[in-house]
Amino acid sequence: WLKPCWLERNIASPPKPSLFFALASLTMLLMIPIAFLIASVVAFDEAVGSPSCHAQEEVSMMQKTMVVSAATTRDAAIQAAKAEGAASSVLASGVIVNDMVAAGRTARSSSEDAVVSFGDRACRCIGISNTTGSVAARIQGLSFKYPSEIGTRCAAWDSVHHPDCMRASPPSWCSKQWCYVDPCNCDTSSLPPTASYFPDSMYLNYPVHYSYETCGSIDTYTADYYDEACLNQQNEKDCIKYSKCSWSLSLGCVGASLSGISCDLKHTVDIHVWGQESCQCINVANMMPGQINMELNNMTVAYPEAVGSMCAAWHDGVHPECQGGSSSTSSTGEMPAWCSAKWCFVDPCTCSGATPVVSDLLSEANYHGVSIYYSYDTCGSKDTYTTTQNSDACEHQLTEEACNASPFTCLWSFMGNNVGHVCRGIETATYCAQTAQKKKASSGASSSSASSLL
């Protein structure tokens, strides 16, 4: 301790310390152990991690996945996020809904527990999945039968269909997963090549491309087997031999739709052919010849494989009531007006400015795990089909009881004070937070499982 000045000056008769000075000294002495205690706590907290930090980490991890479970514990959800490597956001009270990124989405049918991938979110697969029927792929100048849903999700489509994959020692690409993609909405490290099996196939007025990368596979097919692929042409002279290809100064030989401003012109496509820009058609066109089987009044009717891919009168000449003669229900023998009305299939999750209706012909099919909807509005047509033919449409169910009779399709929802409750397609009613596929998965889940699908 330093000697105070006043003590040096008045050593003979030092003044008595004041009460204030005594209290200040005592306070300083008490602060020393308190400071030491605080420092110890901080050090221990940094060593083991504070509960609040752990809670933040848990919330952050939960925000990186959407796990289809209402009763899954928080710790289990975090472990699922680490395992799946997904990305999403918490919806409410620890209830999280799955949205896989690179691995696609998880879909569970009522009879099996399987992972179905629709590609990376930056490059989604296109087309309608889970249909029955077939298409004829052109391979080596010959036709080979493939399922009508080819390329609509990530799968090893060639493994049991391509002639070279039937050999005793098939090429490695036979077991690789791939799907068809929209070249203008595919952000991958490698450019997707143009489709080879169906060179005339179109999606929203652009040639269809395929991608292995979006399905997490390495593409060895294009280099080893597809000599005519634009990406395999090493100079401009070889590139321009193919009408499907275009030479790009920065990219080399690529599909014509990937060169220049072609993709920028996508918003100028004819809305009377491909639907309104805010509610465009979703199926793949011109994958011919082929057919998709639809269930109609307890019988199977074969529609063209491109059904619903663009605005067209798809029922005309195909639906039993649109074939004229005695098949027509009209007393005059004339076909109903809806036979000649144009419509197409649409994605309810992105459709606005039009009123989509759940399809009565493809009840088991899906688009990215969402039920198939159709729209006449997006094609500029009046919908008289739903009123007369689709009696099970959610819009026709006027009571909650009637609506709930179709739990995998419809949802009784509140539309505001002016409208009240109405029955709507489950996806449109919830902005796709709920889907028919998820509800079917929930109903088929084991009773021992605590999880349920939103």
CSV table of C-alpha atoms in Angstrom, one decimal:
chain,number,residue,atom,x,y,z
A,1,TRP,CA,0.0,0.0,0.0
A,2,LEU,CA,1.3,3.5,-0.8
A,3,LYS,CA,1.5,5.9,2.0
A,4,PRO,CA,-1.1,8.7,1.7
A,5,CYS,CA,0.1,12.3,1.3
A,6,TRP,CA,-1.9,13.5,4.2
A,7,LEU,CA,-0.1,10.9,6.4
A,8,GLU,CA,3.3,12.3,5.4
A,9,ARG,CA,2.3,15.8,6.1
A,10,ASN,CA,0.6,15.1,9.4
A,11,ILE,CA,2.6,12.2,10.7
A,12,ALA,CA,2.4,13.5,14.2
A,13,SER,CA,-1.3,13.7,14.4
A,14,PRO,CA,-3.0,11.8,11.5
A,15,PRO,CA,-6.8,12.3,11.1
A,16,LYS,CA,-9.2,9.6,11.8
A,17,PRO,CA,-10.4,7.7,8.7
A,18,SER,CA,-14.0,8.7,7.7
A,19,LEU,CA,-16.9,6.3,7.6
A,20,PHE,CA,-17.1,6.8,3.8
A,21,PHE,CA,-13.5,5.8,3.4
A,22,ALA,CA,-14.0,2.6,5.5
A,23,LEU,CA,-17.0,1.5,3.5
A,24,ALA,CA,-15.1,2.2,0.2
A,25,SER,CA,-12.2,0.0,1.3
A,26,LEU,CA,-14.5,-2.8,2.4
A,27,THR,CA,-16.3,-2.7,-0.9
A,28,MET,CA,-13.0,-3.0,-2.8
A,29,LEU,CA,-12.1,-6.0,-0.7
A,30,LEU,CA,-15.4,-7.7,-1.4
A,31,MET,CA,-15.2,-7.0,-5.2
A,32,ILE,CA,-12.0,-9.1,-5.5
A,33,PRO,CA,-13.5,-12.5,-4.8
A,34,ILE,CA,-16.7,-11.6,-6.7
A,35,ALA,CA,-14.7,-10.7,-9.8
A,36,PHE,CA,-12.7,-13.9,-9.4
A,37,LEU,CA,-16.0,-15.9,-9.2
A,38,ILE,CA,-17.4,-14.2,-12.3
A,39,ALA,CA,-14.2,-14.9,-14.2
A,40,SER,CA,-14.4,-18.6,-13.2
A,41,VAL,CA,-18.0,-18.9,-14.3
A,42,VAL,CA,-17.3,-17.3,-17.7
A,43,ALA,CA,-14.3,-19.6,-18.2
A,44,PHE,CA,-16.4,-22.7,-17.3
A,45,ASP,CA,-19.2,-21.5,-19.6
A,46,GLU,CA,-16.8,-21.1,-22.5
A,47,ALA,CA,-15.4,-24.6,-21.8
A,48,VAL,CA,-18.7,-26.5,-21.8
A,49,GLY,CA,-20.9,-24.2,-23.8
A,50,SER,CA,-23.8,-22.2,-22.4
A,51,PRO,CA,-27.3,-23.6,-22.5
A,52,SER,CA,-28.5,-20.5,-24.3
A,53,CYS,CA,-25.9,-21.0,-27.0
A,54,HIS,CA,-26.9,-24.6,-27.3
A,55,ALA,CA,-30.5,-23.6,-27.6
A,56,GLN,CA,-29.6,-21.1,-30.4
A,57,GLU,CA,-27.6,-23.8,-32.2
A,58,GLU,CA,-30.6,-26.2,-31.9
A,59,VAL,CA,-32.9,-23.6,-33.4
A,60,SER,CA,-30.5,-22.9,-36.1
A,61,MET,CA,-30.2,-26.6,-36.9
A,62,MET,CA,-33.9,-27.0,-36.8
A,63,GLN,CA,-34.2,-24.1,-39.3
A,64,LYS,CA,-32.1,-26.1,-41.7
A,65,THR,CA,-34.5,-28.9,-42.1
A,66,MET,CA,-38.2,-29.6,-42.4
A,67,VAL,CA,-38.8,-33.0,-40.9
A,68,VAL,CA,-42.2,-34.5,-41.5
A,69,SER,CA,-43.1,-35.0,-37.9
A,70,ALA,CA,-45.4,-33.3,-35.3
A,71,ALA,CA,-44.4,-35.4,-32.3
A,72,THR,CA,-40.7,-35.9,-33.0
A,73,THR,CA,-38.6,-34.5,-30.2
A,74,ARG,CA,-36.3,-31.6,-30.7
A,75,ASP,CA,-33.2,-33.6,-30.3
A,76,ALA,CA,-34.4,-36.1,-32.9
A,77,ALA,CA,-35.1,-33.3,-35.3
A,78,ILE,CA,-31.7,-31.9,-34.9
A,79,GLN,CA,-30.1,-35.3,-35.5
A,80,ALA,CA,-32.3,-35.7,-38.6
A,81,ALA,CA,-31.1,-32.3,-39.9
A,82,LYS,CA,-27.4,-33.3,-39.4
A,83,ALA,CA,-28.0,-36.6,-41.2
A,84,GLU,CA,-30.1,-35.3,-44.1
A,85,GLY,CA,-28.3,-32.0,-44.7
A,86,ALA,CA,-31.5,-30.3,-45.6
A,87,ALA,CA,-32.5,-26.7,-45.5
A,88,SER,CA,-35.8,-25.1,-44.4
A,89,SER,CA,-37.5,-23.2,-41.7
A,90,VAL,CA,-39.4,-23.9,-38.5
A,91,LEU,CA,-43.1,-23.5,-39.1
A,92,ALA,CA,-44.5,-23.5,-35.5
A,93,SER,CA,-43.8,-24.9,-32.0
A,94,GLY,CA,-41.2,-27.4,-33.0
A,95,VAL,CA,-43.3,-28.8,-35.8
A,96,ILE,CA,-41.1,-28.9,-38.8
A,97,VAL,CA,-41.8,-30.0,-42.4
A,98,ASN,CA,-39.3,-31.7,-44.7
A,99,ASP,CA,-37.9,-30.0,-47.7
A,100,MET,CA,-34.8,-31.8,-48.9
A,101,VAL,CA,-32.3,-29.9,-51.0
A,102,ALA,CA,-29.7,-32.0,-52.9
A,103,ALA,CA,-31.4,-35.3,-52.1
A,104,GLY,CA,-34.9,-34.3,-53.1
A,105,ARG,CA,-38.0,-34.7,-51.0
A,106,THR,CA,-39.1,-37.6,-48.8
A,107,ALA,CA,-42.4,-39.1,-49.8
A,108,ARG,CA,-44.0,-42.1,-48.2
A,109,SER,CA,-46.7,-44.2,-49.8
A,110,SER,CA,-49.3,-46.0,-47.7
A,111,SER,CA,-47.7,-49.4,-48.6
A,112,GLU,CA,-44.0,-48.6,-48.5
A,113,ASP,CA,-41.4,-46.3,-46.9
A,114,ALA,CA,-39.2,-45.1,-49.7
A,115,VAL,CA,-37.3,-41.9,-50.5
A,116,VAL,CA,-38.4,-40.2,-53.7
A,117,SER,CA,-36.1,-37.5,-55.0
A,118,PHE,CA,-37.3,-34.7,-57.4
A,119,GLY,CA,-33.8,-33.3,-57.8
A,120,ASP,CA,-31.8,-30.5,-56.3
A,121,ARG,CA,-33.9,-27.4,-55.5
A,122,ALA,CA,-31.8,-25.4,-57.9
A,123,CYS,CA,-32.7,-27.9,-60.7
A,124,ARG,CA,-35.9,-29.7,-60.2
A,125,CYS,CA,-37.2,-32.6,-62.2
A,126,ILE,CA,-40.1,-31.9,-64.5
A,127,GLY,CA,-43.2,-33.9,-65.6
A,128,ILE,CA,-45.9,-35.9,-63.8
A,129,SER,CA,-44.9,-38.8,-61.6
A,130,ASN,CA,-46.6,-42.1,-60.7
A,131,THR,CA,-48.6,-42.5,-63.9
A,132,THR,CA,-49.3,-45.8,-65.6
A,133,GLY,CA,-48.6,-46.2,-69.3
A,134,SER,CA,-45.7,-46.3,-71.6
A,135,VAL,CA,-43.7,-44.3,-74.2
A,136,ALA,CA,-41.4,-45.4,-77.0
A,137,ALA,CA,-37.8,-44.1,-76.6
A,138,ARG,CA,-35.6,-43.9,-79.7
A,139,ILE,CA,-32.3,-45.6,-79.1
A,140,GLN,CA,-29.9,-46.6,-81.8
A,141,GLY,CA,-32.6,-46.0,-84.4
A,142,LEU,CA,-35.0,-48.5,-82.7
A,143,SER,CA,-37.9,-48.1,-80.3
A,144,PHE,CA,-37.8,-49.3,-76.7
A,145,LYS,CA,-40.6,-49.2,-74.2
A,146,TYR,CA,-40.1,-47.0,-71.1
A,147,PRO,CA,-42.7,-46.2,-68.4
A,148,SER,CA,-44.8,-43.1,-69.1
A,149,GLU,CA,-43.3,-41.4,-66.0
A,150,ILE,CA,-39.7,-41.6,-67.3
A,151,GLY,CA,-37.5,-38.7,-66.1
A,152,THR,CA,-40.1,-37.2,-63.8
A,153,ARG,CA,-38.1,-38.0,-60.7
A,154,CYS,CA,-34.6,-39.2,-59.8
A,155,ALA,CA,-34.3,-42.9,-60.7
A,156,ALA,CA,-32.1,-45.3,-62.7
A,157,TRP,CA,-34.5,-45.3,-65.6
A,158,ASP,CA,-32.1,-47.2,-67.9
A,159,SER,CA,-31.4,-50.1,-65.6
A,160,VAL,CA,-34.1,-52.4,-66.9
A,161,HIS,CA,-35.1,-50.7,-70.1
A,162,HIS,CA,-32.0,-49.7,-72.1
A,163,PRO,CA,-30.8,-52.5,-74.4
A,164,ASP,CA,-27.1,-52.0,-73.3
A,165,CYS,CA,-28.2,-52.4,-69.7
A,166,MET,CA,-29.5,-55.9,-70.3
A,167,ARG,CA,-26.1,-57.3,-70.9
A,168,ALA,CA,-24.2,-59.4,-68.4
A,169,SER,CA,-21.8,-56.5,-67.7
A,170,PRO,CA,-23.8,-53.3,-68.2
A,171,PRO,CA,-22.1,-49.9,-68.3
A,172,SER,CA,-21.8,-48.0,-65.0
A,173,TRP,CA,-24.4,-45.3,-66.1
A,174,CYS,CA,-27.1,-48.0,-66.2
A,175,SER,CA,-27.4,-47.8,-62.4
A,176,LYS,CA,-27.1,-44.0,-62.2
A,177,GLN,CA,-30.1,-41.8,-61.3
A,178,TRP,CA,-31.2,-38.9,-63.5
A,179,CYS,CA,-34.3,-37.0,-64.5
A,180,TYR,CA,-35.5,-34.5,-67.1
A,181,VAL,CA,-35.1,-30.8,-66.3
A,182,ASP,CA,-36.0,-27.3,-67.5
A,183,PRO,CA,-32.7,-25.9,-68.9
A,184,CYS,CA,-33.8,-22.4,-68.0
A,185,ASN,CA,-34.3,-23.2,-64.4
A,186,CYS,CA,-31.3,-25.5,-63.7
A,187,ASP,CA,-28.4,-24.1,-61.7
A,188,THR,CA,-25.8,-26.9,-61.6
A,189,SER,CA,-22.1,-26.9,-62.0
A,190,SER,CA,-22.4,-28.8,-65.3
A,191,LEU,CA,-24.8,-27.8,-68.1
A,192,PRO,CA,-27.6,-30.3,-68.7
A,193,PRO,CA,-27.5,-32.0,-72.2
A,194,THR,CA,-30.5,-32.2,-74.5
A,195,ALA,CA,-32.7,-35.2,-74.2
A,196,SER,CA,-31.7,-38.0,-76.6
A,197,TYR,CA,-34.5,-40.6,-76.3
A,198,PHE,CA,-37.2,-38.0,-77.2
A,199,PRO,CA,-35.5,-35.3,-79.3
A,200,ASP,CA,-38.8,-33.5,-80.0
A,201,SER,CA,-39.9,-33.3,-76.4
A,202,MET,CA,-40.7,-29.9,-75.1
A,203,TYR,CA,-41.4,-28.2,-71.8
A,204,LEU,CA,-42.9,-24.7,-71.9
A,205,ASN,CA,-41.8,-24.3,-75.5
A,206,TYR,CA,-38.2,-25.4,-74.9
A,207,PRO,CA,-36.4,-28.6,-75.6
A,208,VAL,CA,-36.2,-31.0,-72.7
A,209,HIS,CA,-32.8,-31.6,-71.1
A,210,TYR,CA,-31.6,-34.2,-68.6
A,211,SER,CA,-29.4,-34.1,-65.6
A,212,TYR,CA,-27.5,-36.7,-63.5
A,213,GLU,CA,-26.0,-34.0,-61.2
A,214,THR,CA,-29.4,-32.9,-59.8
A,215,CYS,CA,-29.9,-36.5,-58.7
A,216,GLY,CA,-26.5,-36.7,-57.0
A,217,SER,CA,-25.0,-38.9,-59.8
A,218,ILE,CA,-21.9,-38.5,-62.0
A,219,ASP,CA,-22.8,-38.4,-65.7
A,220,THR,CA,-20.7,-40.9,-67.6
A,221,TYR,CA,-23.5,-41.6,-70.1
A,222,THR,CA,-23.1,-38.4,-72.1
A,223,ALA,CA,-19.4,-38.7,-72.7
A,224,ASP,CA,-19.4,-42.5,-73.3
A,225,TYR,CA,-22.6,-43.1,-75.2
A,226,TYR,CA,-24.2,-39.9,-76.5
A,227,ASP,CA,-21.9,-38.8,-79.3
A,228,GLU,CA,-24.5,-36.4,-80.8
A,229,ALA,CA,-24.7,-34.4,-77.5
A,230,CYS,CA,-24.1,-30.7,-78.0
A,231,LEU,CA,-21.6,-30.8,-75.1
A,232,ASN,CA,-19.5,-33.3,-77.0
A,233,GLN,CA,-18.9,-31.1,-80.0
A,234,GLN,CA,-15.5,-29.5,-79.6
A,235,ASN,CA,-15.7,-26.7,-82.3
A,236,GLU,CA,-18.2,-24.4,-83.9
A,237,LYS,CA,-18.2,-26.3,-87.2
A,238,ASP,CA,-19.2,-29.6,-85.6
A,239,CYS,CA,-21.6,-27.8,-83.2
A,240,ILE,CA,-23.8,-26.1,-85.9
A,241,LYS,CA,-24.3,-29.4,-87.7
A,242,TYR,CA,-27.1,-30.1,-85.2
A,243,SER,CA,-30.1,-27.8,-85.2
A,244,LYS,CA,-30.6,-28.5,-81.4
A,245,CYS,CA,-27.2,-27.0,-80.7
A,246,SER,CA,-25.8,-23.5,-80.6
A,247,TRP,CA,-22.2,-22.3,-80.3
A,248,SER,CA,-21.5,-20.0,-77.4
A,249,LEU,CA,-18.3,-18.0,-77.1
A,250,SER,CA,-18.2,-18.5,-73.4
A,251,LEU,CA,-19.7,-22.0,-73.0
A,252,GLY,CA,-18.8,-23.7,-76.2
A,253,CYS,CA,-21.4,-26.0,-77.8
A,254,VAL,CA,-24.6,-26.1,-75.8
A,255,GLY,CA,-28.3,-26.7,-76.3
A,256,ALA,CA,-29.8,-23.9,-78.3
A,257,SER,CA,-32.0,-22.9,-75.3
A,258,LEU,CA,-28.9,-22.3,-73.2
A,259,SER,CA,-27.2,-19.9,-75.6
A,260,GLY,CA,-27.6,-16.2,-75.7
A,261,ILE,CA,-30.9,-14.8,-74.4
A,262,SER,CA,-33.1,-17.7,-75.2
A,263,CYS,CA,-34.0,-18.4,-71.6
A,264,ASP,CA,-34.7,-14.7,-71.1
A,265,LEU,CA,-37.4,-14.9,-73.7
A,266,LYS,CA,-39.2,-17.6,-71.8
A,267,HIS,CA,-41.6,-15.1,-70.4
A,268,THR,CA,-42.8,-14.3,-74.0
A,269,VAL,CA,-44.2,-17.8,-74.7
A,270,ASP,CA,-47.7,-17.9,-76.0
A,271,ILE,CA,-50.0,-18.0,-73.0
A,272,HIS,CA,-52.7,-19.5,-75.1
A,273,VAL,CA,-50.4,-22.5,-75.7
A,274,TRP,CA,-48.5,-22.8,-72.4
A,275,GLY,CA,-50.9,-21.1,-70.0
A,276,GLN,CA,-50.8,-17.8,-68.1
A,277,GLU,CA,-47.3,-16.9,-66.9
A,278,SER,CA,-48.5,-17.0,-63.3
A,279,CYS,CA,-50.0,-20.5,-63.8
A,280,GLN,CA,-48.2,-22.4,-66.5
A,281,CYS,CA,-48.7,-26.0,-67.7
A,282,ILE,CA,-46.4,-28.6,-66.2
A,283,ASN,CA,-46.3,-31.9,-68.2
A,284,VAL,CA,-43.7,-32.7,-70.8
A,285,ALA,CA,-44.9,-32.5,-74.4
A,286,ASN,CA,-44.0,-34.6,-77.5
A,287,MET,CA,-42.7,-37.7,-75.8
A,288,MET,CA,-44.3,-39.7,-78.5
A,289,PRO,CA,-45.5,-42.3,-79.3
A,290,GLY,CA,-47.0,-43.2,-76.0
A,291,GLN,CA,-49.9,-43.1,-73.6
A,292,ILE,CA,-51.0,-42.4,-70.0
A,293,ASN,CA,-53.8,-44.5,-68.6
A,294,MET,CA,-56.5,-42.6,-66.8
A,295,GLU,CA,-59.3,-44.0,-64.7
A,296,LEU,CA,-62.7,-42.9,-65.7
A,297,ASN,CA,-66.0,-44.3,-64.4
A,298,ASN,CA,-64.4,-47.6,-63.5
A,299,MET,CA,-62.7,-48.0,-66.8
A,300,THR,CA,-59.3,-47.2,-68.2
A,301,VAL,CA,-59.0,-44.6,-70.9
A,302,ALA,CA,-55.7,-44.1,-72.8
A,303,TYR,CA,-54.8,-40.5,-73.2
A,304,PRO,CA,-51.8,-39.2,-75.2
A,305,GLU,CA,-48.6,-39.2,-73.2
A,306,ALA,CA,-48.4,-35.4,-73.4
A,307,VAL,CA,-51.8,-34.9,-71.9
A,308,GLY,CA,-52.1,-31.6,-70.0
A,309,SER,CA,-48.6,-30.4,-71.2
A,310,MET,CA,-50.1,-27.4,-73.0
A,311,CYS,CA,-53.4,-25.8,-73.6
A,312,ALA,CA,-55.4,-28.1,-75.8
A,313,ALA,CA,-58.8,-29.9,-75.9
A,314,TRP,CA,-57.4,-33.1,-74.5
A,315,HIS,CA,-60.8,-34.7,-74.0
A,316,ASP,CA,-61.8,-34.2,-77.6
A,317,GLY,CA,-61.9,-37.6,-79.4
A,318,VAL,CA,-60.6,-39.4,-76.3
A,319,HIS,CA,-63.2,-39.1,-73.5
A,320,PRO,CA,-66.1,-41.5,-74.2
A,321,GLU,CA,-68.5,-38.5,-74.2
A,322,CYS,CA,-66.3,-36.6,-76.7
A,323,GLN,CA,-66.3,-39.2,-79.4
A,324,GLY,CA,-69.6,-38.3,-81.0
A,325,GLY,CA,-72.5,-40.5,-82.0
A,326,SER,CA,-74.2,-42.7,-79.5
A,327,SER,CA,-71.4,-42.1,-76.9
A,328,SER,CA,-72.6,-38.6,-76.4
A,329,THR,CA,-75.0,-37.9,-73.6
A,330,SER,CA,-76.6,-35.0,-75.4
A,331,SER,CA,-80.1,-35.6,-76.7
A,332,THR,CA,-79.1,-34.0,-80.0
A,333,GLY,CA,-76.0,-36.2,-80.3
A,334,GLU,CA,-73.8,-33.2,-80.0
A,335,MET,CA,-70.7,-33.4,-77.9
A,336,PRO,CA,-70.6,-31.3,-74.6
A,337,ALA,CA,-69.0,-27.9,-74.8
A,338,TRP,CA,-66.1,-29.0,-72.5
A,339,CYS,CA,-65.0,-31.5,-75.1
A,340,SER,CA,-63.6,-28.7,-77.2
A,341,ALA,CA,-62.4,-26.5,-74.3
A,342,LYS,CA,-58.7,-26.1,-73.8
A,343,TRP,CA,-57.0,-26.9,-70.5
A,344,CYS,CA,-53.8,-28.2,-69.0
A,345,PHE,CA,-52.3,-29.6,-65.8
A,346,VAL,CA,-50.8,-27.0,-63.4
A,347,ASP,CA,-48.8,-26.7,-60.2
A,348,PRO,CA,-51.2,-25.5,-57.4
A,349,CYS,CA,-48.2,-24.3,-55.4
A,350,THR,CA,-47.2,-21.7,-58.0
A,351,CYS,CA,-50.5,-21.1,-59.7
A,352,SER,CA,-52.1,-17.6,-59.2
A,353,GLY,CA,-54.6,-15.7,-61.1
A,354,ALA,CA,-56.4,-19.0,-62.1
A,355,THR,CA,-58.5,-21.5,-60.2
A,356,PRO,CA,-57.0,-25.0,-60.3
A,357,VAL,CA,-59.1,-28.1,-59.5
A,358,VAL,CA,-57.8,-31.5,-58.3
A,359,SER,CA,-57.8,-33.9,-61.2
A,360,ASP,CA,-60.3,-36.8,-61.1
A,361,LEU,CA,-58.4,-38.7,-63.8
A,362,LEU,CA,-55.0,-39.0,-62.1
A,363,SER,CA,-55.8,-39.5,-58.5
A,364,GLU,CA,-52.6,-41.5,-57.8
A,365,ALA,CA,-50.2,-39.3,-59.8
A,366,ASN,CA,-48.2,-36.3,-58.4
A,367,TYR,CA,-46.0,-33.4,-59.3
A,368,HIS,CA,-43.1,-33.0,-56.9
A,369,GLY,CA,-45.3,-34.9,-54.4
A,370,VAL,CA,-48.3,-32.6,-54.9
A,371,SER,CA,-51.6,-33.8,-56.2
A,372,ILE,CA,-52.3,-33.2,-59.9
A,373,TYR,CA,-54.5,-30.2,-60.6
A,374,TYR,CA,-56.0,-29.0,-63.9
A,375,SER,CA,-57.1,-25.5,-65.0
A,376,TYR,CA,-59.3,-24.2,-67.8
A,377,ASP,CA,-58.8,-20.6,-66.6
A,378,THR,CA,-55.1,-20.5,-67.4
A,379,CYS,CA,-55.9,-21.5,-71.0
A,380,GLY,CA,-58.6,-18.8,-71.3
A,381,SER,CA,-61.5,-21.4,-71.4
A,382,LYS,CA,-64.7,-21.6,-69.4
A,383,ASP,CA,-64.7,-24.7,-67.1
A,384,THR,CA,-67.9,-26.6,-67.6
A,385,TYR,CA,-66.2,-30.0,-67.2
A,386,THR,CA,-65.9,-29.8,-63.4
A,387,THR,CA,-69.6,-29.0,-62.9
A,388,THR,CA,-70.9,-31.9,-65.0
A,389,GLN,CA,-68.1,-34.5,-64.8
A,390,ASN,CA,-66.0,-34.1,-61.7
A,391,SER,CA,-68.7,-34.6,-59.0
A,392,ASP,CA,-66.1,-35.4,-56.4
A,393,ALA,CA,-64.4,-32.0,-56.9
A,394,CYS,CA,-63.8,-30.3,-53.5
A,395,GLU,CA,-65.6,-27.2,-54.8
A,396,HIS,CA,-68.9,-29.3,-55.0
A,397,GLN,CA,-68.7,-30.3,-51.3
A,398,LEU,CA,-70.9,-27.8,-49.5
A,399,THR,CA,-70.7,-29.1,-45.9
A,400,GLU,CA,-67.8,-29.9,-43.6
A,401,GLU,CA,-69.0,-33.5,-43.5
A,402,ALA,CA,-69.0,-33.9,-47.2
A,403,CYS,CA,-65.6,-32.2,-47.5
A,404,ASN,CA,-64.1,-34.5,-44.9
A,405,ALA,CA,-65.3,-37.5,-46.8
A,406,SER,CA,-62.3,-36.9,-49.1
A,407,PRO,CA,-59.6,-36.4,-46.4
A,408,PHE,CA,-56.7,-37.0,-48.8
A,409,THR,CA,-57.9,-34.5,-51.4
A,410,CYS,CA,-60.0,-31.8,-49.7
A,411,LEU,CA,-59.9,-29.5,-46.7
A,412,TRP,CA,-62.6,-27.5,-45.0
A,413,SER,CA,-61.0,-24.1,-44.8
A,414,PHE,CA,-62.0,-20.6,-43.6
A,415,MET,CA,-61.9,-18.0,-46.4
A,416,GLY,CA,-62.7,-14.9,-44.4
A,417,ASN,CA,-65.9,-13.4,-43.0
A,418,ASN,CA,-67.4,-12.5,-46.4
A,419,VAL,CA,-67.0,-16.1,-47.7
A,420,GLY,CA,-66.9,-18.2,-44.6
A,421,HIS,CA,-65.9,-21.9,-44.8
A,422,VAL,CA,-65.6,-23.7,-48.1
A,423,CYS,CA,-64.2,-27.0,-49.3
A,424,ARG,CA,-60.9,-26.6,-51.3
A,425,GLY,CA,-58.1,-28.8,-52.5
A,426,ILE,CA,-55.8,-29.5,-49.6
A,427,GLU,CA,-52.8,-27.9,-51.4
A,428,THR,CA,-54.6,-24.7,-52.4
A,429,ALA,CA,-56.2,-24.3,-49.0
A,430,THR,CA,-52.9,-24.5,-47.2
A,431,TYR,CA,-50.6,-23.0,-49.9
A,432,CYS,CA,-49.0,-26.4,-50.1
A,433,ALA,CA,-48.0,-26.6,-46.4
A,434,GLN,CA,-50.1,-29.7,-46.5
A,435,THR,CA,-50.4,-32.1,-49.4
A,436,ALA,CA,-52.5,-35.1,-50.2
A,437,GLN,CA,-49.3,-37.2,-50.5
A,438,LYS,CA,-48.3,-36.3,-46.9
A,439,LYS,CA,-51.7,-37.1,-45.5
A,440,LYS,CA,-51.6,-40.5,-47.3
A,441,ALA,CA,-48.2,-41.1,-45.8
A,442,SER,CA,-49.5,-40.2,-42.4
A,443,SER,CA,-52.4,-42.6,-42.6
A,444,GLY,CA,-50.2,-45.4,-43.7
A,445,ALA,CA,-47.6,-44.8,-41.0
A,446,SER,CA,-47.2,-47.4,-38.2
A,447,SER,CA,-49.3,-46.8,-35.2
A,448,SER,CA,-46.1,-47.2,-33.1
A,449,SER,CA,-44.6,-44.1,-34.8
A,450,ALA,CA,-45.2,-40.8,-33.1
A,451,SER,CA,-44.8,-38.8,-36.3
A,452,SER,CA,-47.7,-37.4,-38.3
A,453,LEU,CA,-47.6,-35.4,-41.5
A,454,LEU,CA,-49.0,-31.9,-41.7
